[in-house]
């Protein structure tokens, strides 16, 4: 069974930085795409970024492009979301998710970690 555990959320001032981690376990991730999503109060969950486990190809939502960087450490089975130049509108619960077979179906989700950006 796939398990995803996020960490690294917190409270930061606008313009600051945070790094979220997603530790993955339970299966081989060589064919997986790992994604980050976020959900702000009163809004639907939205795509933030994704990375292919094998090739390290990355994809970003326009709202975070140039500010967020996604990377993975294969040896540690961990994905990192480096968030710079944070804005109050980045405030949300951030979720790590796994698409295990590259079909764009994120079937596994972490519990989420809160990111709050104060103005």
mmCIF file of C-alpha atoms in Angstrom:
data_model
loop_
_atom_site.group_PDB
_atom_site.id
_atom_site.type_symbol
_atom_site.label_atom_id
_atom_site.label_comp_id
_atom_site.label_asym_id
_atom_site.label_seq_id
_atom_site.Cartn_x
_atom_site.Cartn_y
_atom_site.Cartn_z
ATOM 1 C CA UNK A 1 0.000 0.000 0.000
ATOM 2 C CA UNK A 2 1.346 3.399 -0.964
ATOM 3 C CA UNK A 3 1.876 5.840 1.862
ATOM 4 C CA UNK A 4 2.645 9.515 1.439
ATOM 5 C CA UNK A 5 3.658 11.664 4.387
ATOM 6 C CA UNK A 6 4.013 15.419 3.976
ATOM 7 C CA UNK A 7 5.987 17.717 6.233
ATOM 8 C CA UNK A 8 7.421 21.209 6.244
ATOM 9 C CA UNK A 9 4.351 23.390 6.370
ATOM 10 C CA UNK A 10 4.051 26.365 8.666
ATOM 11 C CA UNK A 11 3.569 30.088 9.013
ATOM 12 C CA UNK A 12 5.747 32.457 6.999
ATOM 13 C CA UNK A 13 5.669 36.103 6.065
ATOM 14 C CA UNK A 14 5.040 37.207 2.508
ATOM 15 C CA UNK A 15 8.230 36.996 0.510
ATOM 16 C CA UNK A 16 9.544 34.163 2.610
ATOM 17 C CA UNK A 17 10.288 30.555 1.756
ATOM 18 C CA UNK A 18 9.273 27.082 2.844
ATOM 19 C CA UNK A 19 10.243 23.612 1.708
ATOM 20 C CA UNK A 20 7.667 20.862 1.775
ATOM 21 C CA UNK A 21 8.662 17.218 1.795
ATOM 22 C CA UNK A 22 6.703 14.161 0.743
ATOM 23 C CA UNK A 23 8.105 10.839 1.895
ATOM 24 C CA UNK A 24 6.759 7.948 -0.183
ATOM 25 C CA UNK A 25 6.729 4.271 0.708
ATOM 26 C CA UNK A 26 5.002 0.987 0.022
ATOM 27 C CA UNK A 27 5.729 0.388 -3.649
ATOM 28 C CA UNK A 28 8.211 1.006 -6.419
ATOM 29 C CA UNK A 29 7.818 4.501 -7.774
ATOM 30 C CA UNK A 30 9.852 4.187 -10.966
ATOM 31 C CA UNK A 31 6.776 4.682 -13.169
ATOM 32 C CA UNK A 32 5.083 7.220 -10.954
ATOM 33 C CA UNK A 33 4.365 10.880 -11.309
ATOM 34 C CA UNK A 34 4.315 12.731 -8.019
ATOM 35 C CA UNK A 35 2.146 15.782 -7.704
ATOM 36 C CA UNK A 36 1.435 18.586 -5.289
ATOM 37 C CA UNK A 37 -2.001 20.081 -4.973
ATOM 38 C CA UNK A 38 -3.399 22.738 -2.668
ATOM 39 C CA UNK A 39 -6.760 23.661 -1.292
ATOM 40 C CA UNK A 40 -7.511 27.084 0.111
ATOM 41 C CA UNK A 41 -10.552 27.702 2.337
ATOM 42 C CA UNK A 42 -13.717 27.773 0.284
ATOM 43 C CA UNK A 43 -11.933 26.750 -2.908
ATOM 44 C CA UNK A 44 -11.491 23.547 -4.841
ATOM 45 C CA UNK A 45 -8.287 21.567 -4.731
ATOM 46 C CA UNK A 46 -5.916 22.862 -7.391
ATOM 47 C CA UNK A 47 -2.850 21.488 -9.136
ATOM 48 C CA UNK A 48 0.456 23.061 -8.105
ATOM 49 C CA UNK A 49 3.262 21.000 -9.604
ATOM 50 C CA UNK A 50 4.271 17.503 -10.667
ATOM 51 C CA UNK A 51 7.436 15.550 -11.338
ATOM 52 C CA UNK A 52 8.051 12.253 -13.084
ATOM 53 C CA UNK A 53 9.932 9.908 -10.826
ATOM 54 C CA UNK A 54 12.203 8.367 -13.456
ATOM 55 C CA UNK A 55 13.105 11.337 -15.659
ATOM 56 C CA UNK A 56 12.572 14.168 -13.233
ATOM 57 C CA UNK A 57 10.463 16.124 -15.711
ATOM 58 C CA UNK A 58 8.585 18.899 -13.944
ATOM 59 C CA UNK A 59 5.323 20.706 -14.567
ATOM 60 C CA UNK A 60 3.993 23.782 -12.795
ATOM 61 C CA UNK A 61 0.803 25.748 -12.507
ATOM 62 C CA UNK A 62 1.177 29.227 -13.970
ATOM 63 C CA UNK A 63 0.511 30.752 -10.569
ATOM 64 C CA UNK A 64 3.680 29.232 -9.081
ATOM 65 C CA UNK A 65 5.991 29.055 -12.087
ATOM 66 C CA UNK A 66 9.279 30.772 -11.339
ATOM 67 C CA UNK A 67 8.676 30.721 -7.586
ATOM 68 C CA UNK A 68 8.265 27.014 -6.761
ATOM 69 C CA UNK A 69 10.719 24.252 -7.614
ATOM 70 C CA UNK A 70 9.965 20.561 -7.450
ATOM 71 C CA UNK A 71 12.685 17.937 -7.062
ATOM 72 C CA UNK A 72 13.043 14.347 -5.915
ATOM 73 C CA UNK A 73 15.606 12.265 -4.096
ATOM 74 C CA UNK A 74 15.321 8.751 -5.444
ATOM 75 C CA UNK A 75 17.495 7.248 -2.726
ATOM 76 C CA UNK A 76 15.255 8.703 -0.032
ATOM 77 C CA UNK A 77 11.972 8.169 -1.915
ATOM 78 C CA UNK A 78 11.175 11.779 -1.161
ATOM 79 C CA UNK A 79 9.847 14.654 -3.209
ATOM 80 C CA UNK A 80 10.554 18.271 -2.273
ATOM 81 C CA UNK A 81 8.597 21.402 -3.087
ATOM 82 C CA UNK A 82 10.733 24.481 -2.572
ATOM 83 C CA UNK A 83 8.485 27.516 -2.320
ATOM 84 C CA UNK A 84 10.054 30.960 -2.626
ATOM 85 C CA UNK A 85 8.621 34.471 -2.798
ATOM 86 C CA UNK A 86 5.511 33.261 -1.042
ATOM 87 C CA UNK A 87 2.342 35.315 -1.285
ATOM 88 C CA UNK A 88 -0.732 35.419 0.965
ATOM 89 C CA UNK A 89 -2.685 33.758 -1.851
ATOM 90 C CA UNK A 90 -0.427 30.709 -1.509
ATOM 91 C CA UNK A 91 -2.081 30.008 1.836
ATOM 92 C CA UNK A 92 -3.664 26.566 1.663
ATOM 93 C CA UNK A 93 -3.416 22.977 2.739
ATOM 94 C CA UNK A 94 -0.854 21.329 0.480
ATOM 95 C CA UNK A 95 -1.258 17.691 -0.490
ATOM 96 C CA UNK A 96 1.200 15.283 -2.013
ATOM 97 C CA UNK A 97 -0.263 12.744 -4.433
ATOM 98 C CA UNK A 98 0.956 9.824 -6.505
ATOM 99 C CA UNK A 99 -0.041 8.756 -9.977
ATOM 100 C CA UNK A 100 1.523 5.317 -9.932
ATOM 101 C CA UNK A 101 1.221 4.412 -13.615
ATOM 102 C CA UNK A 102 1.355 7.672 -15.525
ATOM 103 C CA UNK A 103 -2.349 7.831 -16.348
ATOM 104 C CA UNK A 104 -2.886 11.206 -14.671
ATOM 105 C CA UNK A 105 -5.010 9.522 -12.033
ATOM 106 C CA UNK A 106 -3.730 10.470 -8.618
ATOM 107 C CA UNK A 107 -4.944 7.531 -6.587
ATOM 108 C CA UNK A 108 -2.862 8.044 -3.484
ATOM 109 C CA UNK A 109 -2.847 11.112 -1.278
ATOM 110 C CA UNK A 110 -1.087 12.328 1.805
ATOM 111 C CA UNK A 111 -2.809 13.858 4.784
ATOM 112 C CA UNK A 112 -1.881 17.418 3.869
ATOM 113 C CA UNK A 113 0.212 20.112 5.484
ATOM 114 C CA UNK A 114 -0.895 23.666 6.219
ATOM 115 C CA UNK A 115 0.956 26.587 4.692
ATOM 116 C CA UNK A 116 -0.009 30.046 5.910
ATOM 117 C CA UNK A 117 1.508 33.175 4.412
ATOM 118 C CA UNK A 118 0.918 36.387 6.337
ATOM 119 C CA UNK A 119 0.900 39.793 4.677
#
